[in-house]
Coordinates of N, CA and C and ligand atoms in Angstrom, one line a residue:
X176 N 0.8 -1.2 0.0 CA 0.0 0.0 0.0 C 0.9 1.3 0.0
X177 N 0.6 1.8 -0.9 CA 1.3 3.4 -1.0 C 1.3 4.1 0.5
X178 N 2.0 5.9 0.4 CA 1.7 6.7 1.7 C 2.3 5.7 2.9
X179 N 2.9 4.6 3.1 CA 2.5 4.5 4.2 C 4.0 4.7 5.2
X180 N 4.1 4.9 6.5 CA 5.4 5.0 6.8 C 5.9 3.9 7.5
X181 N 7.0 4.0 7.8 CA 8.1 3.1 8.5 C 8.0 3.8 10.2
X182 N 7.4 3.1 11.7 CA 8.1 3.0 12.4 C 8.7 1.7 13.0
X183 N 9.9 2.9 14.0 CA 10.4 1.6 14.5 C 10.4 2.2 15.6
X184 N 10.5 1.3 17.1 CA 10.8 1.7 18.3 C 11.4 0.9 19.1
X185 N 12.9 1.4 19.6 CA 13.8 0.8 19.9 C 13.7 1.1 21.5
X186 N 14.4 0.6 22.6 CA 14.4 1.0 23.8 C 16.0 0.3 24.5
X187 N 16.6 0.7 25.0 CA 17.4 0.0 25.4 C 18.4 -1.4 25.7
X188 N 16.9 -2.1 25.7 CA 17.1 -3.5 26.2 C 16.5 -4.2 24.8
X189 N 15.8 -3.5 24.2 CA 15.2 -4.6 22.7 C 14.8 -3.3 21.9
X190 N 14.5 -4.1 20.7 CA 13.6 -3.6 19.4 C 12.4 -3.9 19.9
X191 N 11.1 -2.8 19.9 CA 10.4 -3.1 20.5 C 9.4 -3.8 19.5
X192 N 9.3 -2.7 17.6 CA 8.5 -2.8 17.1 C 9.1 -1.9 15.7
X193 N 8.9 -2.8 14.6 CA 9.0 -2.1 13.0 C 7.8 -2.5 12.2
X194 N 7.5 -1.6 11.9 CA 6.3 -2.0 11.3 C 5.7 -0.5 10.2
X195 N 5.2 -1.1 9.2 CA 4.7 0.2 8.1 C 3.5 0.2 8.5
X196 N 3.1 1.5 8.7 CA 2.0 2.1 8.9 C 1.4 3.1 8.6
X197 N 0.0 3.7 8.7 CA -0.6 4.8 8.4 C -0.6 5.8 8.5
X198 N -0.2 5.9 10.2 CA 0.0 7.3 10.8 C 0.6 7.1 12.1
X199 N 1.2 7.9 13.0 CA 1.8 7.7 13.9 C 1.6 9.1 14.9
X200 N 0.8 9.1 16.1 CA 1.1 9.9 17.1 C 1.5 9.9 18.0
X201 N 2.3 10.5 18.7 CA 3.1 10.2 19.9 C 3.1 11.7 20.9
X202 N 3.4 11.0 22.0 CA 3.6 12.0 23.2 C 4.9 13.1 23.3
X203 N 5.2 14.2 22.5 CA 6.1 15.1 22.5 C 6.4 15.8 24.1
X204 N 7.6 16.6 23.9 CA 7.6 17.6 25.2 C 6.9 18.9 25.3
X205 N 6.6 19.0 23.8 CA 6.0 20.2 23.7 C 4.3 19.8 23.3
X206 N 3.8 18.7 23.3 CA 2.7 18.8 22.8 C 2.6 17.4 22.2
X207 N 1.3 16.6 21.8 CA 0.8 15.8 20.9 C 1.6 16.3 19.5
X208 N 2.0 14.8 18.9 CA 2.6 15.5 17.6 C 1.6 13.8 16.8
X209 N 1.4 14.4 15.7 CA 1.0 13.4 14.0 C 1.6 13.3 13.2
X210 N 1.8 12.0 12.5 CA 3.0 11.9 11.4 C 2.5 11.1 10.7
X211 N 2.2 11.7 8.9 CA 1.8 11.0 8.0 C 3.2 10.7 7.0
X212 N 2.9 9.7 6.0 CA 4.0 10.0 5.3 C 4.2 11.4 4.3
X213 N 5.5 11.3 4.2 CA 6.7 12.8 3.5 C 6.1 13.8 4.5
X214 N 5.9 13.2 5.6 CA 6.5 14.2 6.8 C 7.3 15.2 6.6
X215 N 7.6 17.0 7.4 CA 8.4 17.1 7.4 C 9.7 16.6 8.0
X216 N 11.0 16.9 7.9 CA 11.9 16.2 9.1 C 11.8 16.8 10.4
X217 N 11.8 16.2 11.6 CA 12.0 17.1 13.2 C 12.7 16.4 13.7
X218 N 13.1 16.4 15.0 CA 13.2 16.5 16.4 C 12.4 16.3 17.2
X219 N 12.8 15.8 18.1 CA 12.5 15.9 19.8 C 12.1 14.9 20.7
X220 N 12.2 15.6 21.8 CA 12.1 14.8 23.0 C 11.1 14.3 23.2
X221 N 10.7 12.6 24.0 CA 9.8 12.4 24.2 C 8.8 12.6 25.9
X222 N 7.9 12.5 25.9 CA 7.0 12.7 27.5 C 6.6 11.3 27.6
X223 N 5.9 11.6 28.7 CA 5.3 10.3 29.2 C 4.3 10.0 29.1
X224 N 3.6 9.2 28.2 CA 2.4 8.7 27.5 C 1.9 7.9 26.8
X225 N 1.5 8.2 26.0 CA 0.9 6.9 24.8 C 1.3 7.5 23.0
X226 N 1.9 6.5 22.9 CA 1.9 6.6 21.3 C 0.8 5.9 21.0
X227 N 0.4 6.2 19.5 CA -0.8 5.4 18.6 C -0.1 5.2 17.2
X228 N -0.7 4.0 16.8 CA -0.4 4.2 15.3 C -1.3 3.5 14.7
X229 N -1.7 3.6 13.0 CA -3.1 3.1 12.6 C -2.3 2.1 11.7
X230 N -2.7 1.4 11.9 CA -2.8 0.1 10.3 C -3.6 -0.5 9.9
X231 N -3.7 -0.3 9.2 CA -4.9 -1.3 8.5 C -6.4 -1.0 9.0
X232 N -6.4 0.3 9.7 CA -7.6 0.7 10.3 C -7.8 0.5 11.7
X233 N -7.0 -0.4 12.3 CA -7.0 -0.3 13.6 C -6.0 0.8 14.2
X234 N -6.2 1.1 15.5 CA -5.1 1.6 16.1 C -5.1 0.9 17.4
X235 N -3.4 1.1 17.1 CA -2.8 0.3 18.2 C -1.9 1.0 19.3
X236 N -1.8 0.6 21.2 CA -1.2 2.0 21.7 C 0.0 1.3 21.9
X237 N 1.2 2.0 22.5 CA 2.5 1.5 23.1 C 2.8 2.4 24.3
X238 N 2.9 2.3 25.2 CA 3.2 3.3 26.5 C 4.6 3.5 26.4
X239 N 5.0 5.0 26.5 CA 6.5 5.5 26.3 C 6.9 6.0 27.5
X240 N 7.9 6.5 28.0 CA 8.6 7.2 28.7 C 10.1 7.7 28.6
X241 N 9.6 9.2 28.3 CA 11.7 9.7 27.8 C 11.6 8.9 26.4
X242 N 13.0 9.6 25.9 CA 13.7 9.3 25.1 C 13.4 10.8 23.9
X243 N 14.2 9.9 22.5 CA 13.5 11.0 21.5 C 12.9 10.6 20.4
X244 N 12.5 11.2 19.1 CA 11.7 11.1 17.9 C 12.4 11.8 16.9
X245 N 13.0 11.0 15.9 CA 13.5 11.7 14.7 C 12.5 11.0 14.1
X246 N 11.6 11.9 12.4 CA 11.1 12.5 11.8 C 11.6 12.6 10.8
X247 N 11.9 11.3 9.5 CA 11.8 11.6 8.2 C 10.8 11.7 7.3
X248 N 10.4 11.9 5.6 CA 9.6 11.4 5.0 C 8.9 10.2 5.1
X249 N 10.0 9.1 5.3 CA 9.7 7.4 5.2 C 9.5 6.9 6.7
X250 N 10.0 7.7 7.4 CA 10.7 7.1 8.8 C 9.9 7.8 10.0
X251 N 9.3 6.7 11.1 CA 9.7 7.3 12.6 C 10.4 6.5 13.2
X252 N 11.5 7.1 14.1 CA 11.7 6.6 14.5 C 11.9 6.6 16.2
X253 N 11.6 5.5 16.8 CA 11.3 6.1 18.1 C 12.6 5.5 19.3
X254 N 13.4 6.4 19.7 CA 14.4 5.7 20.9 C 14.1 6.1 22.5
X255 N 13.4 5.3 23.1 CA 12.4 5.3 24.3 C 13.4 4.8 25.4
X256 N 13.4 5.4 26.4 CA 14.4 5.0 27.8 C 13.1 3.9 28.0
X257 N 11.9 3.9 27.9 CA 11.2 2.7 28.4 C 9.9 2.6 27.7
X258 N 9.7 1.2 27.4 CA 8.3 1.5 26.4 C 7.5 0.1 26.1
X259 N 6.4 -0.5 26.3 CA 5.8 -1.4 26.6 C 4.3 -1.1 25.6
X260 N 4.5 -2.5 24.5 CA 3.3 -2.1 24.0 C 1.8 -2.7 25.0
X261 N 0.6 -2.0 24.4 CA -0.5 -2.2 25.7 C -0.6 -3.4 26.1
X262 N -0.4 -5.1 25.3 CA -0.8 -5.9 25.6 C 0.4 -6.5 26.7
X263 N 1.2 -5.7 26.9 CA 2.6 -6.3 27.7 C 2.5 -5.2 29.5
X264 N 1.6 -4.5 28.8 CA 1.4 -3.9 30.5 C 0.9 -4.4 31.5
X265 N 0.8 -4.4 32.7 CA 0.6 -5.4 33.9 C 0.0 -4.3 34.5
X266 N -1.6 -4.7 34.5 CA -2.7 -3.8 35.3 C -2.3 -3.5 36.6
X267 N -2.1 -4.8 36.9 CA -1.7 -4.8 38.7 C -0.8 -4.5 39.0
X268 N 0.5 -4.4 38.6 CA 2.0 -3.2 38.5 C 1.7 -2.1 38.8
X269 N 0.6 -2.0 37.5 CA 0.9 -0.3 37.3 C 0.4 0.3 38.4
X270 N -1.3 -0.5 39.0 CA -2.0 -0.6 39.9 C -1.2 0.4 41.3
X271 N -0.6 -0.9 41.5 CA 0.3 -0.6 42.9 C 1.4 0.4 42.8
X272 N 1.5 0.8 41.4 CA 3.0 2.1 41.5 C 1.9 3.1 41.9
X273 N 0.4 3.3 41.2 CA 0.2 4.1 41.5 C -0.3 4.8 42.9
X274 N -0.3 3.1 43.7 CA -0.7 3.3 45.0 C 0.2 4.3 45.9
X275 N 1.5 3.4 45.2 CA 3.0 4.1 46.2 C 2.9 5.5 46.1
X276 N 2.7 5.9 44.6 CA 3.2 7.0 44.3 C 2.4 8.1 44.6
X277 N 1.0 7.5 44.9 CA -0.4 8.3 46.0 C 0.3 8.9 47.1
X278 N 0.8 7.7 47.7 CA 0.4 7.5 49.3 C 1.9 8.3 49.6
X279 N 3.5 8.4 48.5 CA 4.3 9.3 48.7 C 4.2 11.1 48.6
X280 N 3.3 10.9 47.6 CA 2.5 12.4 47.3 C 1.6 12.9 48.3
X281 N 1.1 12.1 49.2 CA 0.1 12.7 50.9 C 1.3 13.1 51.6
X282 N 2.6 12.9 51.6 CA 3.5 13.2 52.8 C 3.6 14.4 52.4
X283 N 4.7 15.0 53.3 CA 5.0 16.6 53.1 C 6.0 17.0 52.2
X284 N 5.6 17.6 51.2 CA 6.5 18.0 49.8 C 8.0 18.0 50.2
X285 N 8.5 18.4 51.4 CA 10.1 18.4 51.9 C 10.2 17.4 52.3
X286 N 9.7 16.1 52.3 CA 10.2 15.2 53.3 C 10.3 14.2 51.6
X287 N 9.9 14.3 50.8 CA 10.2 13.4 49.4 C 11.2 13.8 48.5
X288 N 10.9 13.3 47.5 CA 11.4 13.4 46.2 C 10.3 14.1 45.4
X289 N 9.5 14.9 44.9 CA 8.7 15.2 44.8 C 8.1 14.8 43.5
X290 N 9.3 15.5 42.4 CA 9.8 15.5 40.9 C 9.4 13.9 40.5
X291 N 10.3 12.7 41.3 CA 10.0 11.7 41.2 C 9.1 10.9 41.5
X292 N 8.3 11.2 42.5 CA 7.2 10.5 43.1 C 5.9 11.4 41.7
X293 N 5.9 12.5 41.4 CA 5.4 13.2 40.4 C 5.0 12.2 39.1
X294 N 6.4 11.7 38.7 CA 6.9 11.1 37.4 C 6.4 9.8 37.3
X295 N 6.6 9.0 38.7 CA 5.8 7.6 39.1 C 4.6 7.6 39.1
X296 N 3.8 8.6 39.2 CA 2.4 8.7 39.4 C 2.1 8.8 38.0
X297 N 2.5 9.5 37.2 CA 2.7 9.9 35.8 C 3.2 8.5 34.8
X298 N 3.8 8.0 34.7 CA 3.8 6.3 34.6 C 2.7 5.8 34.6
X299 N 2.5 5.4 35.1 CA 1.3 4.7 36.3 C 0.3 5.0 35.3
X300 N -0.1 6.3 35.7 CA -2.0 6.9 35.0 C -1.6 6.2 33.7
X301 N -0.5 6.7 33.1 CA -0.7 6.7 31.6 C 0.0 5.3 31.0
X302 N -0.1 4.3 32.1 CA 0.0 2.6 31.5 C -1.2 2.3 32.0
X303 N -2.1 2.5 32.9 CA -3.6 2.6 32.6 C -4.5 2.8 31.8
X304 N -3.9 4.2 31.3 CA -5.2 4.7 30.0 C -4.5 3.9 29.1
X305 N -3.3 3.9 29.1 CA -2.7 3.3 27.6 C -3.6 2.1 27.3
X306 N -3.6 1.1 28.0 CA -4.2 0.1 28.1 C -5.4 0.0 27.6
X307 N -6.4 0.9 28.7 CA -8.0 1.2 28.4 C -7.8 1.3 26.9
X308 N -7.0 2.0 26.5 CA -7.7 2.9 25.1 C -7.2 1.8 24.2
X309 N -6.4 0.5 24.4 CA -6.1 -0.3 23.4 C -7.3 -1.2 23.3
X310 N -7.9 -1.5 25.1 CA -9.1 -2.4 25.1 C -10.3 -1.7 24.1
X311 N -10.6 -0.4 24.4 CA -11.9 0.1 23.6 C -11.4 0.3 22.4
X312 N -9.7 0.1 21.7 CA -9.6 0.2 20.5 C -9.8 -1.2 20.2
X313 N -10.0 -2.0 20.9 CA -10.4 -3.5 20.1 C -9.0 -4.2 20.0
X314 N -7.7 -4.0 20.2 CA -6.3 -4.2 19.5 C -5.4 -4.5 20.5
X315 N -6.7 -5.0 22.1 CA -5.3 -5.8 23.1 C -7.3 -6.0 24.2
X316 N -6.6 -7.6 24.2 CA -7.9 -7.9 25.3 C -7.9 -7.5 26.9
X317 N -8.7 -7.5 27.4 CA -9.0 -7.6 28.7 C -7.7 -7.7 29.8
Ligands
ATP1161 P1 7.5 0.1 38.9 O1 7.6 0.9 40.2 O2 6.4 -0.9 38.9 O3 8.9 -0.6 38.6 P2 8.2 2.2 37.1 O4 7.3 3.2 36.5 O5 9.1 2.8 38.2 O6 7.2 1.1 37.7 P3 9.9 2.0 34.9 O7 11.1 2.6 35.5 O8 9.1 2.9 34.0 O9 9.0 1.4 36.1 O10 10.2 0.7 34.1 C1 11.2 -0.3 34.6 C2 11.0 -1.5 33.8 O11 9.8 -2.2 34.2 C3 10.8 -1.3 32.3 O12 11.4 -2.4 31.6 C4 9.3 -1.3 32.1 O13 9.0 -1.7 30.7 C5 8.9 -2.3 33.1 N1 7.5 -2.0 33.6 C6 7.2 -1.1 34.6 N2 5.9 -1.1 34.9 C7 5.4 -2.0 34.1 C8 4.0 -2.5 33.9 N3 3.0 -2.0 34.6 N4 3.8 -3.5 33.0 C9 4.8 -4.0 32.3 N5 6.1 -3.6 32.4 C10 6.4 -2.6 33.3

């Protein structure tokens, strides 16, 4: 099929995923970004959230954290300090980070890490929704 692009998303420890596809949105530092093919070229950093990408009419999510996004015509490509597509996330993990990271966020802002208990909680929500939104995309079960 014509238009369609190339990503890939690497992480540290593995290749996560290459695959040609439709469209590709991901979690920027500055914002939601969309990538059809003959993209222009970019940059940049990634946040903590959900990528999507469409193929074949479905869409499918991958939960990110850090890293960055280079941006060709043909190409995304994605280098993620951590990244788990939805069917690989563990409800009950994420569950209990988010308990910790509750129950560190009640204490008194000087007595933590703040930034970090911040960021864990931030994880957390967003391997949750990631999830949800793969179940009501139909493209990762229960
Ligand atoms: P936890 O406190 O449960 O370790 P975390 O947000 O601190 O969560 P990360 O530092 O983001 O964890 O990730 C460490 C490793 O654990 C990565 O390889 C990541 O893919 C994996 N991981 C973390 N949470 C989950 C989860 N809920 N499901 C699947 N893999 C996870």
């Amino acid at each position: 099929m014509a238009n369609l692009i190339r990503l890939e998303i690497v992480t540290p420890d593995r290749n996560l995923l290459s695959e040609d596809v439709e469209y590709v949105g991901a979690p920027g530092v500055s914002g939601e970004f969309g990538v059809l093919h003959n993209h222009t070229p970019f940059l940049t950093a990634l946040s903590i959230g959900s990528l999507f990408y469409k193929k074949e009419g479905r869409k499918y999510f991958v939960f990110v954290s850090g890293g960055f996004t280079e941006v060709t015509p043909t190409k995304v490509s994605i280098l993620a300090e951590v990244a788990e597509k939805a069917d690989e996330i563990s409800i009950e993990r994420a569950r209990k980070a988010k308990e910790r990271a509750e129950q560190r966020l009640q204490q008194e802002k000087e007595q933590i890490d703040y930034a970090r208990a911040k960021a864990a909680m931030a994880r957390a929500m967003h391997r949750l929704r990631c999830r949800d939104d793969a179940v009501s995309a139909g493209t990762c079960s229960m």
